[in-house]
Amino acid sequence: MTVRPLALALGLAAASTAYVFARPIQTPTPAAGVATDPATAPLDATIPVDARITTGTLPNGLRYYIRVNHKPEQRAELRLVVNAGSVLEDDDQRGLAHVVEHMSFNGTAHFPKLDIINFMQSIGMRFGPSVNAFTSFDETVYMLQIPTDRAEVIDRSLLILEDWAHAVTFDPVEIDKERGVITEEWRLGRGAGARLQDKQFPVLLQGSRYANRLPIGQMDIVQHFPPERLVQFYKDWYRPDLMAVVAVGDFDPAAMERQIRAHFGALTNPPNERPRPKYDVPDHAGTSYAIASDPEARTTSVSVYHLEPARDQSTVGAYRRQIVEGLYSAMLNARLGEIAQKPNAPFLGASVGQGSLVRTADATTLSAVVPDGGAVAGLDAIFTESERVARFGFTQTELDRIKADVARSLERAVAQRDDEDSADLAAEYIRNFSTGEPIPGIVYENALYQRFLPGITLADVNALAKTWAPDGDRVVLVSAPEKSGVTMPTEAQLSAVMTGVANKTLTAYTDTVTSQPLLVSAPTPGSIVSTKSEPEYGVTEWTLSNGARVILKPTTFKQDEVLFRAFSLGGTSIASDADYIPASTAASVVAAGGVGTFSAIDLQKVLTGKAASASPYIGDVDEGLSGAASPKDLETMFQLLYLRFTAPREDPAIFGVLQSQTRAALANQSAQPDFAFNQALTSALWRDHPRMQPMTPERIDQMDLQKSMAFYRARFSDASRFTFVFVGAFEPDAIRPFVERYVASLPSTHGDETWKDVGVHAADGVVMREVRKGIEPKSRTAIVFHGPFQYDQAHRVAIRAMAMALESRLRETLREDLGGTYNVSVSAGYGKIPIERYTVSIAFGSSPDRTNALVTRVFQEIEALKTNGPSASAVTDVRETFLRDYETSARENGFFLREIAARYEYGEGLKDLFGLADFYKKIDAATIQDAARQYLDTSNFVQVKLFPALTGAPATPAAPASSGK
């Protein structure tokens, strides 16, 4: 279960502080009624609900949404949405909305203790991916994914939702256990980002109840609340008139509606029910500032928020407004992206955005991640570019490109309307209930785009630049590392930047465009010299005239998706230790440089309106390309593939930018506890091998453009060593001309180069290390078992089954019984090259004073599994989970691309891949017990613990705005 934080998706990977947007509930009553024809509906008409959705309201006020959808097949997504979150808590209940969510999994009228999780696991559904929940400011959402091949499973799953709605038992013993789990969830979220949020959040939402109702709550309350206050929150707010049930999936809709009415129709609202209030974010004049630093912060960021009351989004006119805002954001983001790729750029990345901050407040944003000490310069840059748009506007070519990309995206979405994922649809319906987001369906939305997009002018878009960040209801946030040599900006400096851009001398933006095609002249085609078919697997293999091998697997899983991967053996193992850094960064250097005569920026422009990609990679023992395309754009994908092999572009300027940006991004990593922990684990496991060292600012100096380009060209100079795998919506005859022209024509030397063993082998024996780093009272533990492995399908299944059984066992003990951790993970890894080996990794976080006891318990559970084996129910759970996962994954292009490529790369046949279900059905207690004995070798493992550097733990503050089960 999780808490949903306030976070703005900025697209800035290294941002120190991010806040999520969530739309407000709307109940508009526009004068023109409901729009029916998207081509002619008046702007004040309400956007209709998709006719494929069955909606209704029970007499007790509960809403429901039902939609048949067959992706994935024989699955359904069920949701209980409660219009109640942390903002409704009384002062002595802060955190209890989240506690109610947790307790809903710890006992209900029909499912005592952990029986909900046990039931879900028994039908092959996993805790986390298939059964979960989250709490946010204004709503709590419970989520189940279930199989629909048995009617009794559907009925029992709806019974779980019904119990959550009105029959949680709140056993005092379970409450006390869960206090520890939630405290560990809070602890897991602590760090530099949380501490910066503690300082900035009250300024961002000053005067609002949201500022002191973060969903994770206050730990002093969570740890000591009387149970009756928890029950009172449940009685006050868990009631049918504040609820919705969402059901999307592969089922009979009429039967589903009858079942929902049967399960929820008898629920009653309490007498004298508390009004469900709405909490506004007060207006404030001028600009507020929150300038914060932290010794463990990784990057410096500056963000400008302009807050305004939440706007209605339900009408046709509101939809047009959002299209205009999206075009403006996309064009300005493209310009900011170009600036970031220039030498000595004032920011590492920058973005604009618009959306809902909380239910009652929207926000527009300007944000940038900048080099340390560069907040003022970064703010000046993003304001200057906004001012440039305000004065001179965008160009017609910029607008035309964005329109083409948007239209193409909508065209693809319509083409895949029958391939929409049920979970995505369920999320839309949740937003409709909780925030008023329209749900007309993709066909209707595309019709609105077709109506409005051609008529939106430069003037329409340019007008937004003048209103994006006005001086009023504006908040400036600066986050930075606290370290010697970094001076924090003052409010006066930041204010001067924002007011000073109006007096700057600026010139209009020049949009460099080209009419040159991606390939000036097409290569002379090669040929297919032999064909091998495996009809039982639907796979065709071609050998080409240049020696390359092509594997084809046509599917009907998605109507607008073709995926590919190309690979050959070698990778960085071919490079000397001295040239490892240029070799390992070669793919990034090439990707940043573009292809042929096109820079990366120009390439993006040339690909306007195309859905096609081909990106290089170079791994430890292999290299290749991966990409995707719409069937309509297959030739473009093949042209990119050809250019990635034959025409990597060398760009010294971009290489310098890549170096400087990477150096800035890594400048403060050594201050982070997680970096120190991971470094210690890697060092212990791989015996300080030079190729297993983390990238550091010092190692960036070893990057070398010429060496990287030479290494890349050498790896891609011989197509005869490559295998190309294509999976998706195509027919072999249709793809054949592209293969002959763009793959069979690739240069080949028919060499025999392959990988080398460079000595990256795990340490023998028992290695234990402790790391002392960090401010927060939190600890991390990793235990990694390793050893030789027989790399075949049977052993891969066995080690994964054992890891899953162990993880479930440890979760029940460490989390549910002891309340010692929020999450414990057990993962199995294995490889064949350079040697067949395995790893089994166990990881969890905890309070420092409980770490050693929890580690002891881990080894006790390991010994119990080895001695006694798993329980019968545990075996059933694992077996059913594997089979259920296979049911869905075997209908996904990505699964087959990954699995087919792996089998060809490692010299395996396809028989075991298409017989996976048979392997899973054979999982039994002996499979798991034998694997535990073989792979959990307590004489051969690495153990690393992280403890805080300070002996005195800081007081427990209000935690971040996010939490869940």
PDB file of N, CA and C in Angstrom, residues 213-280:
ATOM      1  N   ARG A 213      -1.470  18.287   6.084  1.00  0.00           N
ATOM      2  CA  ARG A 213      -2.194  17.008   6.072  1.00  0.00           C
ATOM      3  C   ARG A 213      -1.544  16.038   5.085  1.00  0.00           C
ATOM      4  N   LEU A 214      -0.224  15.943   5.128  1.00  0.00           N
ATOM      5  CA  LEU A 214       0.451  15.005   4.237  1.00  0.00           C
ATOM      6  C   LEU A 214      -0.018  13.588   4.550  1.00  0.00           C
ATOM      7  N   PRO A 215      -0.315  12.773   3.530  1.00  0.00           N
ATOM      8  CA  PRO A 215      -0.973  11.482   3.769  1.00  0.00           C
ATOM      9  C   PRO A 215      -0.230  10.524   4.686  1.00  0.00           C
ATOM     10  N   ILE A 216       1.108  10.546   4.687  1.00  0.00           N
ATOM     11  CA  ILE A 216       1.825   9.623   5.560  1.00  0.00           C
ATOM     12  C   ILE A 216       1.590   9.954   7.024  1.00  0.00           C
ATOM     13  N   GLY A 217       1.282  11.210   7.307  1.00  0.00           N
ATOM     14  CA  GLY A 217       0.896  11.603   8.651  1.00  0.00           C
ATOM     15  C   GLY A 217       2.051  11.936   9.565  1.00  0.00           C
ATOM     16  N   GLN A 218       1.718  12.110  10.837  1.00  0.00           N
ATOM     17  CA  GLN A 218       2.707  12.386  11.875  1.00  0.00           C
ATOM     18  C   GLN A 218       2.941  11.111  12.675  1.00  0.00           C
ATOM     19  N   MET A 219       4.212  10.742  12.783  1.00  0.00           N
ATOM     20  CA  MET A 219       4.513   9.446  13.383  1.00  0.00           C
ATOM     21  C   MET A 219       4.200   9.383  14.876  1.00  0.00           C
ATOM     22  N   ASP A 220       4.244  10.512  15.558  1.00  0.00           N
ATOM     23  CA  ASP A 220       3.880  10.445  16.974  1.00  0.00           C
ATOM     24  C   ASP A 220       2.397  10.092  17.129  1.00  0.00           C
ATOM     25  N   ILE A 221       1.574  10.544  16.180  1.00  0.00           N
ATOM     26  CA  ILE A 221       0.158  10.176  16.201  1.00  0.00           C
ATOM     27  C   ILE A 221      -0.017   8.729  15.760  1.00  0.00           C
ATOM     28  N   VAL A 222       0.653   8.340  14.675  1.00  0.00           N
ATOM     29  CA  VAL A 222       0.530   6.967  14.166  1.00  0.00           C
ATOM     30  C   VAL A 222       0.938   5.957  15.230  1.00  0.00           C
ATOM     31  N   GLN A 223       1.960   6.273  15.983  1.00  0.00           N
ATOM     32  CA  GLN A 223       2.474   5.322  16.960  1.00  0.00           C
ATOM     33  C   GLN A 223       1.639   5.252  18.235  1.00  0.00           C
ATOM     34  N   HIS A 224       0.792   6.269  18.505  1.00  0.00           N
ATOM     35  CA  HIS A 224       0.116   6.307  19.803  1.00  0.00           C
ATOM     36  C   HIS A 224      -1.391   6.561  19.741  1.00  0.00           C
ATOM     37  N   PHE A 225      -2.004   6.640  18.568  1.00  0.00           N
ATOM     38  CA  PHE A 225      -3.424   6.987  18.504  1.00  0.00           C
ATOM     39  C   PHE A 225      -4.271   5.924  19.202  1.00  0.00           C
ATOM     40  N   PRO A 226      -5.351   6.329  19.869  1.00  0.00           N
ATOM     41  CA  PRO A 226      -6.306   5.363  20.412  1.00  0.00           C
ATOM     42  C   PRO A 226      -7.073   4.720  19.248  1.00  0.00           C
ATOM     43  N   PRO A 227      -7.293   3.413  19.266  1.00  0.00           N
ATOM     44  CA  PRO A 227      -7.985   2.748  18.154  1.00  0.00           C
ATOM     45  C   PRO A 227      -9.337   3.364  17.823  1.00  0.00           C
ATOM     46  N   GLU A 228     -10.016   3.922  18.833  1.00  0.00           N
ATOM     47  CA  GLU A 228     -11.339   4.470  18.549  1.00  0.00           C
ATOM     48  C   GLU A 228     -11.284   5.670  17.599  1.00  0.00           C
ATOM     49  N   ARG A 229     -10.154   6.391  17.586  1.00  0.00           N
ATOM     50  CA  ARG A 229     -10.042   7.529  16.659  1.00  0.00           C
ATOM     51  C   ARG A 229      -9.877   7.024  15.227  1.00  0.00           C
ATOM     52  N   LEU A 230      -9.249   5.880  15.072  1.00  0.00           N
ATOM     53  CA  LEU A 230      -9.130   5.256  13.751  1.00  0.00           C
ATOM     54  C   LEU A 230     -10.500   4.798  13.272  1.00  0.00           C
ATOM     55  N   VAL A 231     -11.224   4.131  14.148  1.00  0.00           N
ATOM     56  CA  VAL A 231     -12.561   3.648  13.794  1.00  0.00           C
ATOM     57  C   VAL A 231     -13.478   4.818  13.467  1.00  0.00           C
ATOM     58  N   GLN A 232     -13.305   5.925  14.174  1.00  0.00           N
ATOM     59  CA  GLN A 232     -14.164   7.077  13.923  1.00  0.00           C
ATOM     60  C   GLN A 232     -13.935   7.642  12.524  1.00  0.00           C
ATOM     61  N   PHE A 233     -12.684   7.708  12.097  1.00  0.00           N
ATOM     62  CA  PHE A 233     -12.420   8.187  10.736  1.00  0.00           C
ATOM     63  C   PHE A 233     -13.121   7.278   9.730  1.00  0.00           C
ATOM     64  N   TYR A 234     -13.047   5.978   9.942  1.00  0.00           N
ATOM     65  CA  TYR A 234     -13.686   5.014   9.043  1.00  0.00           C
ATOM     66  C   TYR A 234     -15.197   5.211   9.035  1.00  0.00           C
ATOM     67  N   LYS A 235     -15.792   5.390  10.188  1.00  0.00           N
ATOM     68  CA  LYS A 235     -17.249   5.557  10.255  1.00  0.00           C
ATOM     69  C   LYS A 235     -17.686   6.866   9.614  1.00  0.00           C
ATOM     70  N   ASP A 236     -16.881   7.908   9.788  1.00  0.00           N
ATOM     71  CA  ASP A 236     -17.249   9.218   9.255  1.00  0.00           C
ATOM     72  C   ASP A 236     -17.209   9.252   7.734  1.00  0.00           C
ATOM     73  N   TRP A 237     -16.187   8.648   7.144  1.00  0.00           N
ATOM     74  CA  TRP A 237     -15.909   8.920   5.736  1.00  0.00           C
ATOM     75  C   TRP A 237     -16.055   7.714   4.816  1.00  0.00           C
ATOM     76  N   TYR A 238     -16.035   6.494   5.333  1.00  0.00           N
ATOM     77  CA  TYR A 238     -16.241   5.325   4.482  1.00  0.00           C
ATOM     78  C   TYR A 238     -17.739   5.047   4.431  1.00  0.00           C
ATOM     79  N   ARG A 239     -18.384   5.616   3.463  1.00  0.00           N
ATOM     80  CA  ARG A 239     -19.829   5.499   3.330  1.00  0.00           C
ATOM     81  C   ARG A 239     -20.174   5.535   1.845  1.00  0.00           C
ATOM     82  N   PRO A 240     -21.262   4.916   1.443  1.00  0.00           N
ATOM     83  CA  PRO A 240     -21.530   4.722   0.017  1.00  0.00           C
ATOM     84  C   PRO A 240     -21.669   6.010  -0.782  1.00  0.00           C
ATOM     85  N   ASP A 241     -22.168   7.088  -0.175  1.00  0.00           N
ATOM     86  CA  ASP A 241     -22.316   8.315  -0.962  1.00  0.00           C
ATOM     87  C   ASP A 241     -20.983   8.996  -1.253  1.00  0.00           C
ATOM     88  N   LEU A 242     -19.883   8.459  -0.702  1.00  0.00           N
ATOM     89  CA  LEU A 242     -18.543   8.958  -1.009  1.00  0.00           C
ATOM     90  C   LEU A 242     -17.707   7.896  -1.720  1.00  0.00           C
ATOM     91  N   MET A 243     -18.374   6.925  -2.358  1.00  0.00           N
ATOM     92  CA  MET A 243     -17.645   5.800  -2.941  1.00  0.00           C
ATOM     93  C   MET A 243     -18.033   5.560  -4.387  1.00  0.00           C
ATOM     94  N   ALA A 244     -17.102   4.904  -5.086  1.00  0.00           N
ATOM     95  CA  ALA A 244     -17.369   4.395  -6.429  1.00  0.00           C
ATOM     96  C   ALA A 244     -16.707   3.037  -6.572  1.00  0.00           C
ATOM     97  N   VAL A 245     -17.328   2.175  -7.356  1.00  0.00           N
ATOM     98  CA  VAL A 245     -16.749   0.889  -7.720  1.00  0.00           C
ATOM     99  C   VAL A 245     -16.461   0.929  -9.218  1.00  0.00           C
ATOM    100  N   VAL A 246     -15.258   0.547  -9.578  1.00  0.00           N
ATOM    101  CA  VAL A 246     -14.842   0.515 -10.976  1.00  0.00           C
ATOM    102  C   VAL A 246     -14.504  -0.924 -11.339  1.00  0.00           C
ATOM    103  N   ALA A 247     -15.048  -1.390 -12.461  1.00  0.00           N
ATOM    104  CA  ALA A 247     -14.764  -2.746 -12.946  1.00  0.00           C
ATOM    105  C   ALA A 247     -14.491  -2.671 -14.442  1.00  0.00           C
ATOM    106  N   VAL A 248     -13.289  -3.033 -14.822  1.00  0.00           N
ATOM    107  CA  VAL A 248     -12.897  -3.016 -16.233  1.00  0.00           C
ATOM    108  C   VAL A 248     -12.232  -4.339 -16.552  1.00  0.00           C
ATOM    109  N   GLY A 249     -12.692  -5.014 -17.616  1.00  0.00           N
ATOM    110  CA  GLY A 249     -12.019  -6.253 -17.952  1.00  0.00           C
ATOM    111  C   GLY A 249     -12.820  -7.185 -18.821  1.00  0.00           C
ATOM    112  N   ASP A 250     -12.380  -8.416 -18.817  1.00  0.00           N
ATOM    113  CA  ASP A 250     -12.907  -9.452 -19.697  1.00  0.00           C
ATOM    114  C   ASP A 250     -13.984 -10.224 -18.951  1.00  0.00           C
ATOM    115  N   PHE A 251     -15.226  -9.696 -18.986  1.00  0.00           N
ATOM    116  CA  PHE A 251     -16.333 -10.306 -18.253  1.00  0.00           C
ATOM    117  C   PHE A 251     -17.650  -9.931 -18.907  1.00  0.00           C
ATOM    118  N   ASP A 252     -18.719 -10.509 -18.397  1.00  0.00           N
ATOM    119  CA  ASP A 252     -20.076 -10.192 -18.843  1.00  0.00           C
ATOM    120  C   ASP A 252     -20.525  -8.920 -18.112  1.00  0.00           C
ATOM    121  N   PRO A 253     -20.743  -7.823 -18.813  1.00  0.00           N
ATOM    122  CA  PRO A 253     -21.053  -6.560 -18.114  1.00  0.00           C
ATOM    123  C   PRO A 253     -22.384  -6.593 -17.368  1.00  0.00           C
ATOM    124  N   ALA A 254     -23.369  -7.266 -17.927  1.00  0.00           N
ATOM    125  CA  ALA A 254     -24.664  -7.336 -17.239  1.00  0.00           C
ATOM    126  C   ALA A 254     -24.532  -8.100 -15.932  1.00  0.00           C
ATOM    127  N   ALA A 255     -23.803  -9.195 -15.964  1.00  0.00           N
ATOM    128  CA  ALA A 255     -23.593  -9.959 -14.737  1.00  0.00           C
ATOM    129  C   ALA A 255     -22.801  -9.134 -13.724  1.00  0.00           C
ATOM    130  N   MET A 256     -21.797  -8.391 -14.195  1.00  0.00           N
ATOM    131  CA  MET A 256     -21.008  -7.561 -13.290  1.00  0.00           C
ATOM    132  C   MET A 256     -21.879  -6.494 -12.638  1.00  0.00           C
ATOM    133  N   GLU A 257     -22.768  -5.884 -13.397  1.00  0.00           N
ATOM    134  CA  GLU A 257     -23.641  -4.861 -12.818  1.00  0.00           C
ATOM    135  C   GLU A 257     -24.553  -5.465 -11.763  1.00  0.00           C
ATOM    136  N   ARG A 258     -25.094  -6.653 -12.034  1.00  0.00           N
ATOM    137  CA  ARG A 258     -25.951  -7.306 -11.043  1.00  0.00           C
ATOM    138  C   ARG A 258     -25.157  -7.600  -9.765  1.00  0.00           C
ATOM    139  N   GLN A 259     -23.938  -8.062  -9.918  1.00  0.00           N
ATOM    140  CA  GLN A 259     -23.139  -8.391  -8.739  1.00  0.00           C
ATOM    141  C   GLN A 259     -22.787  -7.142  -7.932  1.00  0.00           C
ATOM    142  N   ILE A 260     -22.464  -6.064  -8.604  1.00  0.00           N
ATOM    143  CA  ILE A 260     -22.155  -4.830  -7.889  1.00  0.00           C
ATOM    144  C   ILE A 260     -23.375  -4.352  -7.111  1.00  0.00           C
ATOM    145  N   ARG A 261     -24.528  -4.402  -7.745  1.00  0.00           N
ATOM    146  CA  ARG A 261     -25.744  -3.986  -7.037  1.00  0.00           C
ATOM    147  C   ARG A 261     -26.025  -4.902  -5.843  1.00  0.00           C
ATOM    148  N   ALA A 262     -25.761  -6.195  -6.013  1.00  0.00           N
ATOM    149  CA  ALA A 262     -26.019  -7.131  -4.922  1.00  0.00           C
ATOM    150  C   ALA A 262     -25.056  -6.912  -3.762  1.00  0.00           C
ATOM    151  N   HIS A 263     -23.798  -6.634  -4.059  1.00  0.00           N
ATOM    152  CA  HIS A 263     -22.802  -6.470  -3.007  1.00  0.00           C
ATOM    153  C   HIS A 263     -22.890  -5.120  -2.309  1.00  0.00           C
ATOM    154  N   PHE A 264     -23.274  -4.080  -3.023  1.00  0.00           N
ATOM    155  CA  PHE A 264     -23.166  -2.733  -2.460  1.00  0.00           C
ATOM    156  C   PHE A 264     -24.507  -2.032  -2.253  1.00  0.00           C
ATOM    157  N   GLY A 265     -25.576  -2.642  -2.765  1.00  0.00           N
ATOM    158  CA  GLY A 265     -26.876  -1.983  -2.658  1.00  0.00           C
ATOM    159  C   GLY A 265     -27.381  -1.840  -1.235  1.00  0.00           C
ATOM    160  N   ALA A 266     -26.984  -2.754  -0.345  1.00  0.00           N
ATOM    161  CA  ALA A 266     -27.495  -2.729   1.028  1.00  0.00           C
ATOM    162  C   ALA A 266     -26.671  -1.835   1.956  1.00  0.00           C
ATOM    163  N   LEU A 267     -25.566  -1.292   1.486  1.00  0.00           N
ATOM    164  CA  LEU A 267     -24.766  -0.403   2.332  1.00  0.00           C
ATOM    165  C   LEU A 267     -25.563   0.851   2.652  1.00  0.00           C
ATOM    166  N   THR A 268     -25.405   1.344   3.851  1.00  0.00           N
ATOM    167  CA  THR A 268     -26.172   2.524   4.273  1.00  0.00           C
ATOM    168  C   THR A 268     -25.228   3.637   4.705  1.00  0.00           C
ATOM    169  N   ASN A 269     -25.709   4.849   4.578  1.00  0.00           N
ATOM    170  CA  ASN A 269     -24.973   6.009   5.058  1.00  0.00           C
ATOM    171  C   ASN A 269     -25.294   6.240   6.528  1.00  0.00           C
ATOM    172  N   PRO A 270     -24.335   6.746   7.284  1.00  0.00           N
ATOM    173  CA  PRO A 270     -24.577   6.941   8.721  1.00  0.00           C
ATOM    174  C   PRO A 270     -25.554   8.086   8.968  1.00  0.00           C
ATOM    175  N   PRO A 271     -26.289   8.022  10.061  1.00  0.00           N
ATOM    176  CA  PRO A 271     -27.156   9.155  10.414  1.00  0.00           C
ATOM    177  C   PRO A 271     -26.300  10.364  10.788  1.00  0.00           C
ATOM    178  N   ASN A 272     -26.810  11.527  10.490  1.00  0.00           N
ATOM    179  CA  ASN A 272     -26.101  12.779  10.824  1.00  0.00           C
ATOM    180  C   ASN A 272     -24.677  12.773  10.271  1.00  0.00           C
ATOM    181  N   GLU A 273     -24.569  12.351   9.006  1.00  0.00           N
ATOM    182  CA  GLU A 273     -23.240  12.225   8.419  1.00  0.00           C
ATOM    183  C   GLU A 273     -22.531  13.579   8.334  1.00  0.00           C
ATOM    184  N   ARG A 274     -21.216  13.528   8.504  1.00  0.00           N
ATOM    185  CA  ARG A 274     -20.410  14.746   8.434  1.00  0.00           C
ATOM    186  C   ARG A 274     -20.367  15.249   6.995  1.00  0.00           C
ATOM    187  N   PRO A 275     -20.544  16.540   6.803  1.00  0.00           N
ATOM    188  CA  PRO A 275     -20.403  17.082   5.450  1.00  0.00           C
ATOM    189  C   PRO A 275     -18.984  16.868   4.946  1.00  0.00           C
ATOM    190  N   ARG A 276     -18.868  16.575   3.657  1.00  0.00           N
ATOM    191  CA  ARG A 276     -17.556  16.383   3.048  1.00  0.00           C
ATOM    192  C   ARG A 276     -17.082  17.769   2.567  1.00  0.00           C
ATOM    193  N   PRO A 277     -16.184  18.414   3.327  1.00  0.00           N
ATOM    194  CA  PRO A 277     -15.804  19.785   2.978  1.00  0.00           C
ATOM    195  C   PRO A 277     -14.824  19.851   1.817  1.00  0.00           C
ATOM    196  N   LYS A 278     -14.704  21.043   1.238  1.00  0.00           N
ATOM    197  CA  LYS A 278     -13.712  21.337   0.222  1.00  0.00           C
ATOM    198  C   LYS A 278     -12.764  22.380   0.798  1.00  0.00           C
ATOM    199  N   TYR A 279     -11.474  22.175   0.626  1.00  0.00           N
ATOM    200  CA  TYR A 279     -10.479  23.075   1.206  1.00  0.00           C
ATOM    201  C   TYR A 279      -9.745  23.814   0.099  1.00  0.00           C
ATOM    202  N   ASP A 280      -9.880  25.122   0.106  1.00  0.00           N
ATOM    203  CA  ASP A 280      -9.253  25.951  -0.919  1.00  0.00           C
ATOM    204  C   ASP A 280      -7.803  26.252  -0.569  1.00  0.00           C
TER     205      ASP A 280
END
